[in-house]
Structures are given as structure tokens and as C-alpha cells.
Amino acid sequence: AGSWYERAVLWAKANGITSGVSPTEFGSGQPCTRVQVVTFLYSFAGKPEASGENPFTDVPAGSWYEKPVIWAKANGITSGLSATEFGTSAICNRAQVVTFLYAAFGK
């Protein structure tokens, strides 16, 4: 309560962008992975239908992040770290997050 990010976290929770890392914790001190950031964007976009094939060996079929990753690739938000690796556990720095935001909504 009272943090500079409190309102943003409450908004994200209320709008289905994220549910946090547990029922009682947001995880504000934790870094975000590529799949978490792409999932935030996918949720903000309204969880549109994801079409296209999954070329990434590190994105298992049926995983909670499969549709967001396929959507992000299909919409030119990211192409992955390589042709076959998305980088699911790679940490996103601020520049990468801003690049994802620009690709998703800034063009």
C-alpha cells in the first residue's frame, strides 16, 4: 500500500492483465521474463485468437504462454531469440519491454 506502483498493479489485476505470482503477492521485486511480458501484452490486447504455427522448441504445446507467444510472433511483436528459441526464461530489461510495447501498440 502506498507504493508508486500500487494503482498500476491494482488496475492490472482488475483488468485481467496479471494475477501476480500468488493469490497474495504481485512480485514487484522480481524481474519479468519474456513470456510474462508477452502475456501481459496479449492480455491487454484482449486475448485475441492466436493463429500461426509455434516454431519455438521452448514453448510447449498447451502451456499457459503458448497462445501469447504465437500471437506476439504472428503480429510482429517479437521473432524470438532465434528461429527455434523464444527465450521463455530470459529476463526482459527495460529496453526490451519498451521495444515490445512499441511493436504491439506504437506503430
mmCIF file of N, CA, C and O in Angstrom:
data_model
loop_
_atom_site.group_PDB
_atom_site.id
_atom_site.type_symbol
_atom_site.label_atom_id
_atom_site.label_comp_id
_atom_site.label_asym_id
_atom_site.label_seq_id
_atom_site.Cartn_x
_atom_site.Cartn_y
_atom_site.Cartn_z
ATOM 1 N N ALA A 1 0.837 -1.192 0.000
ATOM 2 C CA ALA A 1 0.000 0.000 0.000
ATOM 3 C C ALA A 1 0.873 1.243 0.000
ATOM 4 O O ALA A 1 1.897 1.293 0.677
ATOM 5 N N GLY A 2 0.459 2.223 -0.788
ATOM 6 C CA GLY A 2 1.179 3.486 -0.817
ATOM 7 C C GLY A 2 2.386 3.535 -1.741
ATOM 8 O O GLY A 2 3.017 4.575 -1.871
ATOM 9 N N SER A 3 2.708 2.439 -2.406
ATOM 10 C CA SER A 3 3.864 2.433 -3.307
ATOM 11 C C SER A 3 3.522 3.193 -4.588
ATOM 12 O O SER A 3 2.352 3.377 -4.917
ATOM 13 N N TRP A 4 4.540 3.598 -5.325
ATOM 14 C CA TRP A 4 4.323 4.331 -6.575
ATOM 15 C C TRP A 4 3.632 3.472 -7.623
ATOM 16 O O TRP A 4 3.032 3.981 -8.552
ATOM 17 N N TYR A 5 3.697 2.154 -7.483
ATOM 18 C CA TYR A 5 3.110 1.255 -8.471
ATOM 19 C C TYR A 5 1.798 0.626 -8.011
ATOM 20 O O TYR A 5 1.185 -0.142 -8.740
ATOM 21 N N GLU A 6 1.314 0.979 -6.838
ATOM 22 C CA GLU A 6 0.114 0.348 -6.289
ATOM 23 C C GLU A 6 -1.085 0.466 -7.231
ATOM 24 O O GLU A 6 -1.746 -0.536 -7.534
ATOM 25 N N ARG A 7 -1.370 1.648 -7.718
ATOM 26 C CA ARG A 7 -2.538 1.836 -8.592
ATOM 27 C C ARG A 7 -2.409 1.038 -9.886
ATOM 28 O O ARG A 7 -3.378 0.462 -10.373
ATOM 29 N N ALA A 8 -1.210 1.003 -10.433
ATOM 30 C CA ALA A 8 -0.994 0.254 -11.680
ATOM 31 C C ALA A 8 -1.201 -1.239 -11.463
ATOM 32 O O ALA A 8 -1.808 -1.917 -12.299
ATOM 33 N N VAL A 9 -0.719 -1.757 -10.362
ATOM 34 C CA VAL A 9 -0.884 -3.186 -10.054
ATOM 35 C C VAL A 9 -2.366 -3.508 -9.849
ATOM 36 O O VAL A 9 -2.867 -4.506 -10.380
ATOM 37 N N LEU A 10 -3.057 -2.672 -9.104
ATOM 38 C CA LEU A 10 -4.481 -2.906 -8.878
ATOM 39 C C LEU A 10 -5.261 -2.848 -10.188
ATOM 40 O O LEU A 10 -6.162 -3.654 -10.419
ATOM 41 N N TRP A 11 -4.897 -1.904 -11.077
ATOM 42 C CA TRP A 11 -5.529 -1.817 -12.388
ATOM 43 C C TRP A 11 -5.265 -3.093 -13.196
ATOM 44 O O TRP A 11 -6.179 -3.655 -13.810
ATOM 45 N N ALA A 12 -4.003 -3.535 -13.225
ATOM 46 C CA ALA A 12 -3.648 -4.730 -13.998
ATOM 47 C C ALA A 12 -4.398 -5.953 -13.481
ATOM 48 O O ALA A 12 -4.878 -6.771 -14.260
ATOM 49 N N LYS A 13 -4.520 -6.084 -12.190
ATOM 50 C CA LYS A 13 -5.254 -7.209 -11.603
ATOM 51 C C LYS A 13 -6.739 -7.110 -11.965
ATOM 52 O O LYS A 13 -7.347 -8.082 -12.417
ATOM 53 N N ALA A 14 -7.315 -5.927 -11.795
ATOM 54 C CA ALA A 14 -8.748 -5.734 -12.057
ATOM 55 C C ALA A 14 -9.106 -5.944 -13.524
ATOM 56 O O ALA A 14 -10.218 -6.352 -13.844
ATOM 57 N N ASN A 15 -8.159 -5.695 -14.417
ATOM 58 C CA ASN A 15 -8.417 -5.814 -15.852
ATOM 59 C C ASN A 15 -7.897 -7.108 -16.461
ATOM 60 O O ASN A 15 -7.846 -7.246 -17.685
ATOM 61 N N GLY A 16 -7.501 -8.054 -15.629
ATOM 62 C CA GLY A 16 -7.098 -9.364 -16.117
ATOM 63 C C GLY A 16 -5.764 -9.394 -16.837
ATOM 64 O O GLY A 16 -5.483 -10.329 -17.580
ATOM 65 N N ILE A 17 -4.930 -8.380 -16.620
ATOM 66 C CA ILE A 17 -3.620 -8.340 -17.259
ATOM 67 C C ILE A 17 -2.666 -9.301 -16.566
ATOM 68 O O ILE A 17 -1.856 -9.967 -17.197
ATOM 69 N N THR A 18 -2.765 -9.376 -15.252
ATOM 70 C CA THR A 18 -1.935 -10.278 -14.467
ATOM 71 C C THR A 18 -2.663 -10.648 -13.188
ATOM 72 O O THR A 18 -3.528 -9.904 -12.722
ATOM 73 N N SER A 19 -2.295 -11.785 -12.645
ATOM 74 C CA SER A 19 -2.857 -12.191 -11.356
ATOM 75 C C SER A 19 -1.781 -12.215 -10.281
ATOM 76 O O SER A 19 -2.056 -12.575 -9.151
ATOM 77 N N GLY A 20 -0.562 -11.825 -10.626
ATOM 78 C CA GLY A 20 0.525 -11.847 -9.659
ATOM 79 C C GLY A 20 1.202 -13.200 -9.609
ATOM 80 O O GLY A 20 0.922 -14.086 -10.414
ATOM 81 N N VAL A 21 2.088 -13.355 -8.655
ATOM 82 C CA VAL A 21 2.839 -14.608 -8.539
ATOM 83 C C VAL A 21 2.201 -15.579 -7.548
ATOM 84 O O VAL A 21 2.599 -16.732 -7.464
ATOM 85 N N SER A 22 1.234 -15.099 -6.783
ATOM 86 C CA SER A 22 0.459 -15.942 -5.876
ATOM 87 C C SER A 22 -0.844 -15.189 -5.588
ATOM 88 O O SER A 22 -0.984 -14.029 -5.980
ATOM 89 N N PRO A 23 -1.773 -15.818 -4.876
ATOM 90 C CA PRO A 23 -3.019 -15.111 -4.573
ATOM 91 C C PRO A 23 -2.833 -13.848 -3.722
ATOM 92 O O PRO A 23 -3.676 -12.958 -3.734
ATOM 93 N N THR A 24 -1.711 -13.736 -3.020
ATOM 94 C CA THR A 24 -1.500 -12.582 -2.142
ATOM 95 C C THR A 24 -0.269 -11.752 -2.483
ATOM 96 O O THR A 24 0.011 -10.772 -1.808
ATOM 97 N N GLU A 25 0.478 -12.127 -3.539
ATOM 98 C CA GLU A 25 1.694 -11.401 -3.887
ATOM 99 C C GLU A 25 1.733 -11.060 -5.375
ATOM 100 O O GLU A 25 1.421 -11.904 -6.213
ATOM 101 N N PHE A 26 2.153 -9.830 -5.665
ATOM 102 C CA PHE A 26 2.343 -9.413 -7.046
ATOM 103 C C PHE A 26 3.733 -9.792 -7.546
ATOM 104 O O PHE A 26 3.901 -10.173 -8.693
ATOM 105 N N GLY A 27 4.730 -9.695 -6.691
ATOM 106 C CA GLY A 27 6.099 -9.991 -7.091
ATOM 107 C C GLY A 27 6.814 -8.766 -7.616
ATOM 108 O O GLY A 27 7.606 -8.857 -8.555
ATOM 109 N N SER A 28 6.539 -7.612 -7.018
ATOM 110 C CA SER A 28 7.075 -6.349 -7.532
ATOM 111 C C SER A 28 8.597 -6.294 -7.551
ATOM 112 O O SER A 28 9.161 -5.567 -8.365
ATOM 113 N N GLY A 29 9.263 -7.053 -6.728
ATOM 114 C CA GLY A 29 10.720 -7.039 -6.721
ATOM 115 C C GLY A 29 11.353 -8.064 -7.646
ATOM 116 O O GLY A 29 12.568 -8.148 -7.749
ATOM 117 N N GLN A 30 10.531 -8.821 -8.335
ATOM 118 C CA GLN A 30 11.040 -9.874 -9.212
ATOM 119 C C GLN A 30 11.162 -9.374 -10.647
ATOM 120 O O GLN A 30 10.340 -8.579 -11.105
ATOM 121 N N PRO A 31 12.156 -9.853 -11.375
ATOM 122 C CA PRO A 31 12.262 -9.472 -12.787
ATOM 123 C C PRO A 31 11.188 -10.184 -13.611
ATOM 124 O O PRO A 31 10.643 -11.201 -13.195
ATOM 125 N N CYS A 32 10.880 -9.638 -14.771
ATOM 126 C CA CYS A 32 9.912 -10.251 -15.688
ATOM 127 C C CYS A 32 10.644 -11.016 -16.775
ATOM 128 O O CYS A 32 11.643 -10.550 -17.317
ATOM 129 N N THR A 33 10.107 -12.163 -17.119
ATOM 130 C CA THR A 33 10.644 -12.947 -18.234
ATOM 131 C C THR A 33 9.962 -12.521 -19.524
ATOM 132 O O THR A 33 8.935 -11.836 -19.516
ATOM 133 N N ARG A 34 10.518 -12.964 -20.627
ATOM 134 C CA ARG A 34 9.937 -12.648 -21.938
ATOM 135 C C ARG A 34 8.499 -13.149 -22.040
ATOM 136 O O ARG A 34 7.639 -12.448 -22.558
ATOM 137 N N VAL A 35 8.228 -14.358 -21.539
ATOM 138 C CA VAL A 35 6.855 -14.875 -21.642
ATOM 139 C C VAL A 35 5.901 -14.086 -20.758
ATOM 140 O O VAL A 35 4.741 -13.902 -21.128
ATOM 141 N N GLN A 36 6.356 -13.600 -19.624
ATOM 142 C CA GLN A 36 5.483 -12.793 -18.774
ATOM 143 C C GLN A 36 5.118 -11.477 -19.466
ATOM 144 O O GLN A 36 3.948 -11.091 -19.487
ATOM 145 N N VAL A 37 6.102 -10.805 -20.042
ATOM 146 C CA VAL A 37 5.836 -9.531 -20.714
ATOM 147 C C VAL A 37 4.909 -9.737 -21.911
ATOM 148 O O VAL A 37 3.937 -8.996 -22.094
ATOM 149 N N VAL A 38 5.170 -10.749 -22.713
ATOM 150 C CA VAL A 38 4.314 -11.026 -23.870
ATOM 151 C C VAL A 38 2.904 -11.383 -23.410
ATOM 152 O O VAL A 38 1.920 -10.972 -24.032
ATOM 153 N N THR A 39 2.780 -12.096 -22.314
ATOM 154 C CA THR A 39 1.464 -12.449 -21.789
ATOM 155 C C THR A 39 0.726 -11.215 -21.279
ATOM 156 O O THR A 39 -0.490 -11.094 -21.467
ATOM 157 N N PHE A 40 1.432 -10.268 -20.645
ATOM 158 C CA PHE A 40 0.798 -9.005 -20.236
ATOM 159 C C PHE A 40 0.225 -8.291 -21.462
ATOM 160 O O PHE A 40 -0.912 -7.820 -21.453
ATOM 161 N N LEU A 41 1.020 -8.202 -22.523
ATOM 162 C CA LEU A 41 0.583 -7.516 -23.741
ATOM 163 C C LEU A 41 -0.613 -8.224 -24.385
ATOM 164 O O LEU A 41 -1.571 -7.589 -24.820
ATOM 165 N N TYR A 42 -0.534 -9.547 -24.442
ATOM 166 C CA TYR A 42 -1.612 -10.360 -25.006
ATOM 167 C C TYR A 42 -2.904 -10.147 -24.210
ATOM 168 O O TYR A 42 -3.977 -9.970 -24.790
ATOM 169 N N SER A 43 -2.803 -10.127 -22.914
ATOM 170 C CA SER A 43 -3.973 -9.906 -22.065
ATOM 171 C C SER A 43 -4.531 -8.506 -22.269
ATOM 172 O O SER A 43 -5.742 -8.315 -22.363
ATOM 173 N N PHE A 44 -3.646 -7.500 -22.344
ATOM 174 C CA PHE A 44 -4.089 -6.132 -22.573
ATOM 175 C C PHE A 44 -4.803 -5.993 -23.916
ATOM 176 O O PHE A 44 -5.774 -5.242 -24.043
ATOM 177 N N ALA A 45 -4.343 -6.734 -24.904
ATOM 178 C CA ALA A 45 -4.958 -6.701 -26.241
ATOM 179 C C ALA A 45 -6.297 -7.433 -26.279
ATOM 180 O O ALA A 45 -6.959 -7.464 -27.315
ATOM 181 N N GLY A 46 -6.689 -8.028 -25.170
ATOM 182 C CA GLY A 46 -7.980 -8.717 -25.106
ATOM 183 C C GLY A 46 -7.910 -10.203 -25.370
ATOM 184 O O GLY A 46 -8.918 -10.826 -25.658
ATOM 185 N N LYS A 47 -6.723 -10.759 -25.302
ATOM 186 C CA LYS A 47 -6.507 -12.188 -25.532
ATOM 187 C C LYS A 47 -7.096 -12.631 -26.873
ATOM 188 O O LYS A 47 -7.936 -13.531 -26.939
ATOM 189 N N PRO A 48 -6.657 -11.982 -27.946
ATOM 190 C CA PRO A 48 -7.191 -12.337 -29.259
ATOM 191 C C PRO A 48 -6.811 -13.753 -29.663
ATOM 192 O O PRO A 48 -5.864 -14.331 -29.112
ATOM 193 N N GLU A 49 -7.534 -14.269 -30.612
ATOM 194 C CA GLU A 49 -7.220 -15.606 -31.110
ATOM 195 C C GLU A 49 -5.799 -15.603 -31.672
ATOM 196 O O GLU A 49 -5.419 -14.702 -32.407
ATOM 197 N N ALA A 50 -5.032 -16.577 -31.286
ATOM 198 C CA ALA A 50 -3.651 -16.701 -31.751
ATOM 199 C C ALA A 50 -3.615 -17.667 -32.922
ATOM 200 O O ALA A 50 -4.005 -18.822 -32.793
ATOM 201 N N SER A 51 -3.171 -17.169 -34.081
ATOM 202 C CA SER A 51 -3.095 -18.039 -35.245
ATOM 203 C C SER A 51 -1.656 -18.137 -35.711
ATOM 204 O O SER A 51 -0.864 -17.217 -35.529
ATOM 205 N N GLY A 52 -1.342 -19.251 -36.291
ATOM 206 C CA GLY A 52 0.012 -19.488 -36.769
ATOM 207 C C GLY A 52 0.630 -20.674 -36.068
ATOM 208 O O GLY A 52 0.103 -21.183 -35.075
ATOM 209 N N GLU A 53 1.737 -21.095 -36.593
ATOM 210 C CA GLU A 53 2.431 -22.240 -36.017
ATOM 211 C C GLU A 53 3.402 -21.781 -34.946
ATOM 212 O O GLU A 53 3.865 -20.646 -34.953
ATOM 213 N N ASN A 54 3.711 -22.684 -34.058
ATOM 214 C CA ASN A 54 4.670 -22.427 -32.995
ATOM 215 C C ASN A 54 6.021 -23.004 -33.410
ATOM 216 O O ASN A 54 6.213 -24.213 -33.353
ATOM 217 N N PRO A 55 6.973 -22.157 -33.814
ATOM 218 C CA PRO A 55 8.273 -22.663 -34.242
ATOM 219 C C PRO A 55 9.259 -22.855 -33.089
ATOM 220 O O PRO A 55 10.376 -23.317 -33.288
ATOM 221 N N PHE A 56 8.848 -22.499 -31.872
ATOM 222 C CA PHE A 56 9.777 -22.458 -30.749
ATOM 223 C C PHE A 56 9.779 -23.751 -29.930
ATOM 224 O O PHE A 56 8.751 -24.157 -29.407
ATOM 225 N N THR A 57 10.935 -24.357 -29.824
ATOM 226 C CA THR A 57 11.057 -25.613 -29.080
ATOM 227 C C THR A 57 10.916 -25.406 -27.577
ATOM 228 O O THR A 57 10.616 -26.361 -26.863
ATOM 229 N N ASP A 58 11.099 -24.182 -27.098
ATOM 230 C CA ASP A 58 10.970 -23.922 -25.663
ATOM 231 C C ASP A 58 9.588 -23.394 -25.271
ATOM 232 O O ASP A 58 9.389 -22.921 -24.163
ATOM 233 N N VAL A 59 8.618 -23.527 -26.184
ATOM 234 C CA VAL A 59 7.233 -23.151 -25.902
ATOM 235 C C VAL A 59 6.375 -24.394 -26.108
ATOM 236 O O VAL A 59 5.937 -24.687 -27.222
ATOM 237 N N PRO A 60 6.149 -25.155 -25.039
ATOM 238 C CA PRO A 60 5.399 -26.401 -25.170
ATOM 239 C C PRO A 60 3.940 -26.181 -25.561
ATOM 240 O O PRO A 60 3.310 -25.214 -25.121
ATOM 241 N N ALA A 61 3.427 -27.079 -26.377
ATOM 242 C CA ALA A 61 2.009 -27.048 -26.734
ATOM 243 C C ALA A 61 1.167 -27.141 -25.472
ATOM 244 O O ALA A 61 1.441 -27.948 -24.594
ATOM 245 N N GLY A 62 0.172 -26.279 -25.381
ATOM 246 C CA GLY A 62 -0.723 -26.287 -24.235
ATOM 247 C C GLY A 62 -0.226 -25.528 -23.025
ATOM 248 O O GLY A 62 -0.937 -25.447 -22.018
ATOM 249 N N SER A 63 0.967 -24.958 -23.093
ATOM 250 C CA SER A 63 1.486 -24.189 -21.959
ATOM 251 C C SER A 63 0.688 -22.901 -21.799
ATOM 252 O O SER A 63 0.042 -22.438 -22.746
ATOM 253 N N TRP A 64 0.715 -22.298 -20.617
ATOM 254 C CA TRP A 64 -0.056 -21.083 -20.354
ATOM 255 C C TRP A 64 0.404 -19.911 -21.217
ATOM 256 O O TRP A 64 -0.332 -18.959 -21.407
ATOM 257 N N TYR A 65 1.578 -20.010 -21.780
ATOM 258 C CA TYR A 65 2.112 -18.920 -22.584
ATOM 259 C C TYR A 65 2.186 -19.240 -24.077
ATOM 260 O O TYR A 65 2.637 -18.415 -24.860
ATOM 261 N N GLU A 66 1.703 -20.396 -24.495
ATOM 262 C CA GLU A 66 1.767 -20.747 -25.917
ATOM 263 C C GLU A 66 0.997 -19.743 -26.783
ATOM 264 O O GLU A 66 1.533 -19.219 -27.764
ATOM 265 N N LYS A 67 -0.258 -19.466 -26.460
ATOM 266 C CA LYS A 67 -1.060 -18.543 -27.273
ATOM 267 C C LYS A 67 -0.468 -17.132 -27.285
ATOM 268 O O LYS A 67 -0.380 -16.520 -28.351
ATOM 269 N N PRO A 68 -0.058 -16.577 -26.122
ATOM 270 C CA PRO A 68 0.559 -15.249 -26.174
ATOM 271 C C PRO A 68 1.809 -15.195 -27.045
ATOM 272 O O PRO A 68 2.008 -14.221 -27.786
ATOM 273 N N VAL A 69 2.639 -16.216 -27.011
ATOM 274 C CA VAL A 69 3.861 -16.233 -27.810
ATOM 275 C C VAL A 69 3.522 -16.321 -29.302
ATOM 276 O O VAL A 69 4.081 -15.583 -30.124
ATOM 277 N N ILE A 70 2.589 -17.207 -29.660
ATOM 278 C CA ILE A 70 2.181 -17.331 -31.063
ATOM 279 C C ILE A 70 1.572 -16.017 -31.552
ATOM 280 O O ILE A 70 1.878 -15.544 -32.649
ATOM 281 N N TRP A 71 0.741 -15.380 -30.720
ATOM 282 C CA TRP A 71 0.143 -14.086 -31.072
ATOM 283 C C TRP A 71 1.228 -13.029 -31.276
ATOM 284 O O TRP A 71 1.188 -12.281 -32.260
ATOM 285 N N ALA A 72 2.187 -12.962 -30.372
ATOM 286 C CA ALA A 72 3.253 -11.961 -30.470
ATOM 287 C C ALA A 72 4.091 -12.163 -31.728
ATOM 288 O O ALA A 72 4.428 -11.204 -32.419
ATOM 289 N N LYS A 73 4.399 -13.408 -32.047
ATOM 290 C CA LYS A 73 5.183 -13.678 -33.262
ATOM 291 C C LYS A 73 4.371 -13.330 -34.504
ATOM 292 O O LYS A 73 4.860 -12.663 -35.407
ATOM 293 N N ALA A 74 3.112 -13.757 -34.538
ATOM 294 C CA ALA A 74 2.266 -13.519 -35.708
ATOM 295 C C ALA A 74 2.026 -12.032 -35.957
ATOM 296 O O ALA A 74 1.827 -11.616 -37.100
ATOM 297 N N ASN A 75 2.076 -11.226 -34.899
ATOM 298 C CA ASN A 75 1.811 -9.800 -35.026
ATOM 299 C C ASN A 75 3.075 -8.947 -35.055
ATOM 300 O O ASN A 75 3.009 -7.726 -34.935
ATOM 301 N N GLY A 76 4.228 -9.585 -35.218
ATOM 302 C CA GLY A 76 5.478 -8.858 -35.369
ATOM 303 C C GLY A 76 5.982 -8.176 -34.113
ATOM 304 O O GLY A 76 6.808 -7.275 -34.181
ATOM 305 N N ILE A 77 5.510 -8.612 -32.966
ATOM 306 C CA ILE A 77 5.953 -8.016 -31.702
ATOM 307 C C ILE A 77 7.319 -8.547 -31.314
ATOM 308 O O ILE A 77 8.149 -7.826 -30.768
ATOM 309 N N THR A 78 7.561 -9.791 -31.627
ATOM 310 C CA THR A 78 8.865 -10.393 -31.393
ATOM 311 C C THR A 78 9.040 -11.559 -32.346
ATOM 312 O O THR A 78 8.068 -12.161 -32.788
ATOM 313 N N SER A 79 10.273 -11.851 -32.655
ATOM 314 C CA SER A 79 10.551 -13.012 -33.508
ATOM 315 C C SER A 79 11.263 -14.101 -32.722
ATOM 316 O O SER A 79 11.627 -15.119 -33.281
ATOM 317 N N GLY A 80 11.449 -13.880 -31.438
ATOM 318 C CA GLY A 80 12.170 -14.848 -30.617
ATOM 319 C C GLY A 80 13.651 -14.531 -30.602
ATOM 320 O O GLY A 80 14.136 -13.631 -31.283
ATOM 321 N N LEU A 81 14.370 -15.295 -29.797
ATOM 322 C CA LEU A 81 15.818 -15.115 -29.728
ATOM 323 C C LEU A 81 16.515 -15.742 -30.923
ATOM 324 O O LEU A 81 17.617 -15.347 -31.285
ATOM 325 N N SER A 82 15.861 -16.746 -31.508
ATOM 326 C CA SER A 82 16.345 -17.375 -32.733
ATOM 327 C C SER A 82 15.129 -17.939 -33.458
ATOM 328 O O SER A 82 14.003 -17.805 -32.972
ATOM 329 N N ALA A 83 15.351 -18.589 -34.565
ATOM 330 C CA ALA A 83 14.235 -19.161 -35.327
ATOM 331 C C ALA A 83 13.505 -20.255 -34.554
ATOM 332 O O ALA A 83 12.327 -20.506 -34.801
ATOM 333 N N THR A 84 14.191 -20.899 -33.609
ATOM 334 C CA THR A 84 13.582 -22.014 -32.880
ATOM 335 C C THR A 84 13.523 -21.809 -31.365
ATOM 336 O O THR A 84 13.013 -22.665 -30.653
ATOM 337 N N GLU A 85 14.024 -20.686 -30.868
ATOM 338 C CA GLU A 85 14.016 -20.443 -29.423
ATOM 339 C C GLU A 85 13.389 -19.091 -29.116
ATOM 340 O O GLU A 85 13.835 -18.056 -29.619
ATOM 341 N N PHE A 86 12.343 -19.117 -28.283
ATOM 342 C CA PHE A 86 11.718 -17.877 -27.871
ATOM 343 C C PHE A 86 12.501 -17.211 -26.747
ATOM 344 O O PHE A 86 12.607 -15.999 -26.688
ATOM 345 N N GLY A 87 13.043 -18.003 -25.845
ATOM 346 C CA GLY A 87 13.735 -17.455 -24.679
ATOM 347 C C GLY A 87 12.773 -17.273 -23.522
ATOM 348 O O GLY A 87 12.701 -16.212 -22.916
ATOM 349 N N THR A 88 12.032 -18.329 -23.221
ATOM 350 C CA THR A 88 10.953 -18.241 -22.242
ATOM 351 C C THR A 88 11.403 -17.764 -20.868
ATOM 352 O O THR A 88 10.688 -17.032 -20.208
ATOM 353 N N SER A 89 12.575 -18.170 -20.438
ATOM 354 C CA SER A 89 13.024 -17.777 -19.099
ATOM 355 C C SER A 89 13.993 -16.601 -19.123
ATOM 356 O O SER A 89 14.469 -16.163 -18.080
ATOM 357 N N ALA A 90 14.259 -16.042 -20.305
ATOM 358 C CA ALA A 90 15.148 -14.890 -20.403
ATOM 359 C C ALA A 90 14.486 -13.673 -19.769
ATOM 360 O O ALA A 90 13.293 -13.425 -19.959
ATOM 361 N N ILE A 91 15.255 -12.929 -19.007
ATOM 362 C CA ILE A 91 14.757 -11.740 -18.337
ATOM 363 C C ILE A 91 14.696 -10.579 -19.327
ATOM 364 O O ILE A 91 15.592 -10.386 -20.129
ATOM 365 N N CYS A 92 13.619 -9.811 -19.259
ATOM 366 C CA CYS A 92 13.467 -8.628 -20.111
ATOM 367 C C CYS A 92 14.014 -7.406 -19.386
ATOM 368 O O CYS A 92 13.619 -7.135 -18.253
ATOM 369 N N ASN A 93 14.887 -6.666 -20.059
ATOM 370 C CA ASN A 93 15.301 -5.389 -19.493
ATOM 371 C C ASN A 93 14.324 -4.305 -19.955
ATOM 372 O O ASN A 93 13.439 -4.554 -20.780
ATOM 373 N N ARG A 94 14.482 -3.112 -19.448
ATOM 374 C CA ARG A 94 13.551 -2.025 -19.767
ATOM 375 C C ARG A 94 13.497 -1.743 -21.267
ATOM 376 O O ARG A 94 12.430 -1.495 -21.828
ATOM 377 N N ALA A 95 14.647 -1.780 -21.921
ATOM 378 C CA ALA A 95 14.683 -1.508 -23.362
ATOM 379 C C ALA A 95 13.891 -2.545 -24.144
ATOM 380 O O ALA A 95 13.182 -2.218 -25.106
ATOM 381 N N GLN A 96 13.983 -3.807 -23.740
ATOM 382 C CA GLN A 96 13.229 -4.857 -24.419
ATOM 383 C C GLN A 96 11.722 -4.682 -24.204
ATOM 384 O O GLN A 96 10.938 -4.851 -25.139
ATOM 385 N N VAL A 97 11.344 -4.329 -22.978
ATOM 386 C CA VAL A 97 9.922 -4.119 -22.692
ATOM 387 C C VAL A 97 9.382 -2.975 -23.546
ATOM 388 O O VAL A 97 8.313 -3.090 -24.162
ATOM 389 N N VAL A 98 10.116 -1.876 -23.629
ATOM 390 C CA VAL A 98 9.675 -0.742 -24.434
ATOM 391 C C VAL A 98 9.605 -1.130 -25.917
ATOM 392 O O VAL A 98 8.696 -0.721 -26.636
ATOM 393 N N THR A 99 10.530 -1.950 -26.371
ATOM 394 C CA THR A 99 10.506 -2.410 -27.757
ATOM 395 C C THR A 99 9.270 -3.264 -28.016
ATOM 396 O O THR A 99 8.609 -3.120 -29.054
ATOM 397 N N PHE A 100 8.931 -4.151 -27.095
ATOM 398 C CA PHE A 100 7.713 -4.937 -27.215
ATOM 399 C C PHE A 100 6.487 -4.013 -27.254
ATOM 400 O O PHE A 100 5.578 -4.200 -28.061
ATOM 401 N N LEU A 101 6.438 -3.024 -26.363
ATOM 402 C CA LEU A 101 5.314 -2.081 -26.328
ATOM 403 C C LEU A 101 5.183 -1.333 -27.651
ATOM 404 O O LEU A 101 4.087 -1.199 -28.189
ATOM 405 N N TYR A 102 6.297 -0.864 -28.168
ATOM 406 C CA TYR A 102 6.275 -0.138 -29.443
ATOM 407 C C TYR A 102 5.787 -1.050 -30.568
ATOM 408 O O TYR A 102 4.943 -0.646 -31.381
ATOM 409 N N ALA A 103 6.291 -2.261 -30.616
ATOM 410 C CA ALA A 103 5.888 -3.182 -31.677
ATOM 411 C C ALA A 103 4.409 -3.537 -31.569
ATOM 412 O O ALA A 103 3.732 -3.708 -32.581
ATOM 413 N N ALA A 104 3.899 -3.637 -30.350
ATOM 414 C CA ALA A 104 2.497 -4.023 -30.156
ATOM 415 C C ALA A 104 1.537 -2.866 -30.373
ATOM 416 O O ALA A 104 0.471 -3.036 -30.970
ATOM 417 N N PHE A 105 1.896 -1.675 -29.903
ATOM 418 C CA PHE A 105 0.915 -0.588 -29.859
ATOM 419 C C PHE A 105 1.397 0.745 -30.404
ATOM 420 O O PHE A 105 0.585 1.636 -30.617
ATOM 421 N N GLY A 106 2.696 0.889 -30.655
ATOM 422 C CA GLY A 106 3.219 2.188 -31.013
ATOM 423 C C GLY A 106 3.321 2.487 -32.480
ATOM 424 O O GLY A 106 3.528 3.617 -32.879
ATOM 425 N N LYS A 107 3.242 1.465 -33.308
ATOM 426 C CA LYS A 107 3.460 1.674 -34.746
ATOM 427 C C LYS A 107 2.366 2.509 -35.342
ATOM 428 O O LYS A 107 1.356 2.198 -35.704
#
